[in-house]
Amino acid sequence: MKAYLKSIVEYNDNRLSRGFAFFIQFLIVLSVITFSLETLPSLEPRTKVVLQSIEIFCVVVFTLEYLARIYVADQKLRFIFSFFGIIDLLAILPFYLSFGVDLRSLRVLRMFRLFRLLKLVRYNRAMRHFSKAMLLAKEQIILFMAITLVLIYFAAVGIYYFENEAQPEHFSSIFDSLWWSIVTLTTVGYGDVYPITVGGRIFTFFILLIGLGIVAIPTGIISSSLTKVVESKGELE
Amino acid sequence: MKAYLKSIVEYNDNRLSRGFAFFIQFLIVLSVITFSLETLPSLEPRTKVVLQSIEIFCVVVFTLEYLARIYVADQKLRFIFSFFGIIDLLAILPFYLSFGVDLRSLRVLRMFRLFRLLKLVRYNRAMRHFSKAMLLAKEQIILFMAITLVLIYFAAVGIYYFENEAQPEHFSSIFDSLWWSIVTLTTVGYGDVYPITVGGRIFTFFILLIGLGIVAIPTGIISSSLTKVVESKGELE
Amino acid sequence: MKAYLKSIVEYNDNRLSRGFAFFIQFLIVLSVITFSLETLPSLEPRTKVVLQSIEIFCVVVFTLEYLARIYVADQKLRFIFSFFGIIDLLAILPFYLSFGVDLRSLRVLRMFRLFRLLKLVRYNRAMRHFSKAMLLAKEQIILFMAITLVLIYFAAVGIYYFENEAQPEHFSSIFDSLWWSIVTLTTVGYGDVYPITVGGRIFTFFILLIGLGIVAIPTGIISSSLTKVVESKGELE
Amino acid sequence: MKAYLKSIVEYNDNRLSRGFAFFIQFLIVLSVITFSLETLPSLEPRTKVVLQSIEIFCVVVFTLEYLARIYVADQKLRFIFSFFGIIDLLAILPFYLSFGVDLRSLRVLRMFRLFRLLKLVRYNRAMRHFSKAMLLAKEQIILFMAITLVLIYFAAVGIYYFENEAQPEHFSSIFDSLWWSIVTLTTVGYGDVYPITVGGRIFTFFILLIGLGIVAIPTGIISSSLTKVVESKGELE
């Protein structure tokens, strides 16, 4: 019995285990759609009941899946404290905790339901590649994130000195200026804050010329690390 | 007779077939320009008549071309259901269907006239390269599109929790927040919606640092796949 | 005498010719700065006189340089109709033509003074690398520019059908929609026009996911072509 | 004694020197946070006193560190005029100068306190990689910065001629137009200035198609130079 359940749950290449994996993935996506629909401001009571029923069904299945995984695991404690064990627990915990708490905390708890999305990593090849790539390049990403942060801070201080007097409402402190430097150096440029003084504009010019190259580095590292993982997938899997 | 027509239509290296190909390309571009001009809000009746005459002429030629291609094809049914056979049909079908329908559906039908642009693929080398590149990297593009979609959804949920109370008109549900996360993570940044709370801004900062690298991946895959196709064009063509 | 002049003008490795080249470059930059200053809306008459004097001095030197280059050229006609010969002529022609024309055309003529900037190509290594790179990748750039144009047109037609009814003032015809699709697909995103319907936003999402990869291709081609030129500069120069 | 101090200050691999390095880094970050907090518009007097005390403490430690470094240096003058010697001096100088000057100059002096951030370069591997990469590619970066500047100027002149008459308040001179061309070619696109004439929009289209490729070149050079430095770190360090 345990061996049979293990063959289904731990994804070997038979038809039943594939069906099971597909079913769980379907429930994850369904659960996420339900979660999104619940945020719609004007929902009819009937729709709410339907959404809650789907939610309860998903949680029951996820709980059974979690218990089954513990049951079939050779080292039970090791599974519970593994990456996927914790994710599986976080995916159901918010539902059970919501019975014992007041309404204010409920809001935060509901947000944690999103951890279910991470359950997809187990089944999705792209996600697996991606998490491997992040691990491979971890040290480099941290190192160059540091440079990016220093540059963003530098830009914020500079623009603060140029624009603070001209636009005290937008550049009231370095923390406000940081918002500008993030939005500008990533080239998002919402247009809610921008320099208006000549000095501030010339400073923006130089910061952009240098900064674009620097902000692009972590991006480049993630991309090249992913390419390596995808190309060597035969060896790693 | 049939062999002669075949030599013209199916693009062998004689002068007449080149002239024919050039003529069809010219009509495609002319037809697209006509299509654009028809959308101008204040057109004189005389201009309308001229534009419609050009449209009728183009459709007649495209129809004759389509019939000729069926006539010269060795396996007629195979051509009709091939990629180019369907494109050729879609390029003329909206015109003929427009006689039998009421005005409301006409609007959608006219839009389908744009499929003519895809007829250019047959004649344009860059387009052929591009469609080959997309086929080559199909699996990878789908895999990483999935990651991109998950990230965009993640960003939308996060910003919803931070900004929903402060700006209920812009972040009324997760579906509204999705618009923000698309516009931000592609760095378009129209400036119609942006976070105003401190939490939302810090969240935006981290999402941008991580997200830019991820959204850039499908872009990188298409680019590198195209480079491969262009470099090996001697072998593939 | 002619050989001596030739050694100065045609840039051999002696001190005098280097001084001459530096002097001409200095005048080009000076002339461009003068040109910029003249556009300032509220100039004092005295400043205007100074700027005009500098302009006359520059033109006189450029004219003498042009005549000297013709004089020392072995094949005079070939120089006159060469790339640099035409640029040298265009750099001084607007000044002489401005005597014989009325004030309205003057505006356009003054703009042509900017061609002087192209004179820098002769002296600037980066510029030479860049024009070589453009020539190397000419065919590829044209091919993928075509794809980019088709995509931009496609996006414009799509958004026209989604947004025309909701925002007739911003998306009045396909030509207006083209402005939107250029600003969006290059991720500039000024925020003057953006979709507001649900259909338009979903369409924008898909166009951005596909489009960013395509618009980045000509950029990538220019960059990689430049890298090749810079790396092989020993062989080419 | 001197040898012992030297072993701590000049970062050899013993526990005490690592602790010293960590302590200095901690003070740099603390000093920068203090600096940011001081810019908050409404601070209580008590908070100000705390912030100033931290500042004085940091300066005292940095001064002792500076003196210790001079003391242990074999060639004292060489250290004083080295890159890190100057940075260390600039990190403390603003504090001492602020006693002898009036309030107006104080503002600028305080800004120079930010030079402390550069002290991190000594301790941070990513920063060292980065400054090496900049030195390696120095010549290329300068060359292509020149092209970028010419292109930005070109775009500014073009848009000035198209938009000056239609929007004299935004495009009053070439210097105002330069702001537009910087914001557009880096794809930041705040939306404070944008072309409204048909000519200006078509010009923007072509400038964007060509310009994005060119502005991306210095970015690409910095990235590829950094990759080289990181990959060959074993050899260089």
PDB file of N, CA and C in Angstrom, chain C residues 200-230:
ATOM      1  N   GLY C 200      -7.766  46.228 -24.470  1.00  0.00           N
ATOM      2  CA  GLY C 200      -6.564  46.944 -24.883  1.00  0.00           C
ATOM      3  C   GLY C 200      -5.389  46.641 -23.978  1.00  0.00           C
ATOM      4  N   ARG C 201      -5.666  46.482 -22.684  1.00  0.00           N
ATOM      5  CA  ARG C 201      -4.590  46.205 -21.735  1.00  0.00           C
ATOM      6  C   ARG C 201      -4.050  44.788 -21.899  1.00  0.00           C
ATOM      7  N   ILE C 202      -4.946  43.818 -22.137  1.00  0.00           N
ATOM      8  CA  ILE C 202      -4.492  42.438 -22.351  1.00  0.00           C
ATOM      9  C   ILE C 202      -3.692  42.368 -23.658  1.00  0.00           C
ATOM     10  N   PHE C 203      -4.176  43.065 -24.686  1.00  0.00           N
ATOM     11  CA  PHE C 203      -3.442  43.119 -25.957  1.00  0.00           C
ATOM     12  C   PHE C 203      -2.046  43.725 -25.741  1.00  0.00           C
ATOM     13  N   THR C 204      -1.986  44.830 -24.980  1.00  0.00           N
ATOM     14  CA  THR C 204      -0.706  45.466 -24.674  1.00  0.00           C
ATOM     15  C   THR C 204       0.241  44.488 -23.996  1.00  0.00           C
ATOM     16  N   PHE C 205      -0.309  43.689 -23.078  1.00  0.00           N
ATOM     17  CA  PHE C 205       0.494  42.707 -22.358  1.00  0.00           C
ATOM     18  C   PHE C 205       1.174  41.743 -23.328  1.00  0.00           C
ATOM     19  N   PHE C 206       0.392  41.154 -24.246  1.00  0.00           N
ATOM     20  CA  PHE C 206       0.976  40.176 -25.166  1.00  0.00           C
ATOM     21  C   PHE C 206       1.951  40.838 -26.148  1.00  0.00           C
ATOM     22  N   ILE C 207       1.576  42.020 -26.626  1.00  0.00           N
ATOM     23  CA  ILE C 207       2.457  42.736 -27.559  1.00  0.00           C
ATOM     24  C   ILE C 207       3.792  43.055 -26.890  1.00  0.00           C
ATOM     25  N   LEU C 208       3.750  43.432 -25.607  1.00  0.00           N
ATOM     26  CA  LEU C 208       4.993  43.760 -24.893  1.00  0.00           C
ATOM     27  C   LEU C 208       5.853  42.518 -24.712  1.00  0.00           C
ATOM     28  N   LEU C 209       5.234  41.399 -24.331  1.00  0.00           N
ATOM     29  CA  LEU C 209       6.003  40.169 -24.103  1.00  0.00           C
ATOM     30  C   LEU C 209       6.736  39.750 -25.370  1.00  0.00           C
ATOM     31  N   ILE C 210       6.025  39.799 -26.519  1.00  0.00           N
ATOM     32  CA  ILE C 210       6.663  39.410 -27.774  1.00  0.00           C
ATOM     33  C   ILE C 210       7.540  40.542 -28.298  1.00  0.00           C
ATOM     34  N   GLY C 211       6.997  41.760 -28.201  1.00  0.00           N
ATOM     35  CA  GLY C 211       7.608  42.877 -28.900  1.00  0.00           C
ATOM     36  C   GLY C 211       8.973  43.281 -28.390  1.00  0.00           C
ATOM     37  N   LEU C 212       9.170  43.219 -27.065  1.00  0.00           N
ATOM     38  CA  LEU C 212      10.446  43.664 -26.509  1.00  0.00           C
ATOM     39  C   LEU C 212      11.594  42.863 -27.112  1.00  0.00           C
ATOM     40  N   GLY C 213      11.375  41.551 -27.301  1.00  0.00           N
ATOM     41  CA  GLY C 213      12.405  40.724 -27.911  1.00  0.00           C
ATOM     42  C   GLY C 213      12.728  41.151 -29.324  1.00  0.00           C
ATOM     43  N   ILE C 214      11.713  41.562 -30.070  1.00  0.00           N
ATOM     44  CA  ILE C 214      11.923  41.896 -31.481  1.00  0.00           C
ATOM     45  C   ILE C 214      12.581  43.261 -31.628  1.00  0.00           C
ATOM     46  N   VAL C 215      12.080  44.245 -30.874  1.00  0.00           N
ATOM     47  CA  VAL C 215      12.642  45.592 -30.987  1.00  0.00           C
ATOM     48  C   VAL C 215      14.113  45.594 -30.558  1.00  0.00           C
ATOM     49  N   ALA C 216      14.485  44.636 -29.681  1.00  0.00           N
ATOM     50  CA  ALA C 216      15.865  44.597 -29.190  1.00  0.00           C
ATOM     51  C   ALA C 216      16.836  44.028 -30.225  1.00  0.00           C
ATOM     52  N   ILE C 217      16.313  43.405 -31.292  1.00  0.00           N
ATOM     53  CA  ILE C 217      17.198  42.730 -32.237  1.00  0.00           C
ATOM     54  C   ILE C 217      18.105  43.701 -33.006  1.00  0.00           C
ATOM     55  N   PRO C 218      17.565  44.743 -33.669  1.00  0.00           N
ATOM     56  CA  PRO C 218      18.484  45.664 -34.360  1.00  0.00           C
ATOM     57  C   PRO C 218      19.525  46.253 -33.416  1.00  0.00           C
ATOM     58  N   THR C 219      19.091  46.570 -32.186  1.00  0.00           N
ATOM     59  CA  THR C 219      20.028  47.044 -31.159  1.00  0.00           C
ATOM     60  C   THR C 219      21.162  46.050 -30.971  1.00  0.00           C
ATOM     61  N   GLY C 220      20.803  44.775 -30.793  1.00  0.00           N
ATOM     62  CA  GLY C 220      21.807  43.742 -30.598  1.00  0.00           C
ATOM     63  C   GLY C 220      22.735  43.601 -31.783  1.00  0.00           C
ATOM     64  N   ILE C 221      22.185  43.725 -32.993  1.00  0.00           N
ATOM     65  CA  ILE C 221      23.008  43.591 -34.201  1.00  0.00           C
ATOM     66  C   ILE C 221      24.055  44.698 -34.248  1.00  0.00           C
ATOM     67  N   ILE C 222      23.635  45.943 -34.009  1.00  0.00           N
ATOM     68  CA  ILE C 222      24.583  47.064 -34.033  1.00  0.00           C
ATOM     69  C   ILE C 222      25.678  46.843 -32.987  1.00  0.00           C
ATOM     70  N   SER C 223      25.279  46.466 -31.779  1.00  0.00           N
ATOM     71  CA  SER C 223      26.248  46.249 -30.700  1.00  0.00           C
ATOM     72  C   SER C 223      27.266  45.179 -31.069  1.00  0.00           C
ATOM     73  N   SER C 224      26.782  44.003 -31.551  1.00  0.00           N
ATOM     74  CA  SER C 224      27.706  42.904 -31.825  1.00  0.00           C
ATOM     75  C   SER C 224      28.587  43.238 -33.029  1.00  0.00           C
ATOM     76  N   SER C 225      28.036  43.964 -33.997  1.00  0.00           N
ATOM     77  CA  SER C 225      28.833  44.373 -35.152  1.00  0.00           C
ATOM     78  C   SER C 225      29.952  45.315 -34.715  1.00  0.00           C
ATOM     79  N   LEU C 226      29.628  46.230 -33.814  1.00  0.00           N
ATOM     80  CA  LEU C 226      30.620  47.165 -33.291  1.00  0.00           C
ATOM     81  C   LEU C 226      31.736  46.432 -32.552  1.00  0.00           C
ATOM     82  N   THR C 227      31.338  45.463 -31.747  1.00  0.00           N
ATOM     83  CA  THR C 227      32.332  44.688 -31.002  1.00  0.00           C
ATOM     84  C   THR C 227      33.321  44.036 -31.963  1.00  0.00           C
ATOM     85  N   LYS C 228      32.785  43.454 -33.065  1.00  0.00           N
ATOM     86  CA  LYS C 228      33.648  42.829 -34.064  1.00  0.00           C
ATOM     87  C   LYS C 228      34.635  43.838 -34.635  1.00  0.00           C
ATOM     88  N   VAL C 229      34.141  45.013 -34.998  1.00  0.00           N
ATOM     89  CA  VAL C 229      35.004  46.043 -35.605  1.00  0.00           C
ATOM     90  C   VAL C 229      36.098  46.460 -34.622  1.00  0.00           C
ATOM     91  N   VAL C 230      35.711  46.675 -33.353  1.00  0.00           N
ATOM     92  CA  VAL C 230      36.680  47.141 -32.364  1.00  0.00           C
ATOM     93  C   VAL C 230      37.752  46.081 -32.125  1.00  0.00           C
TER      94      VAL C 230
END
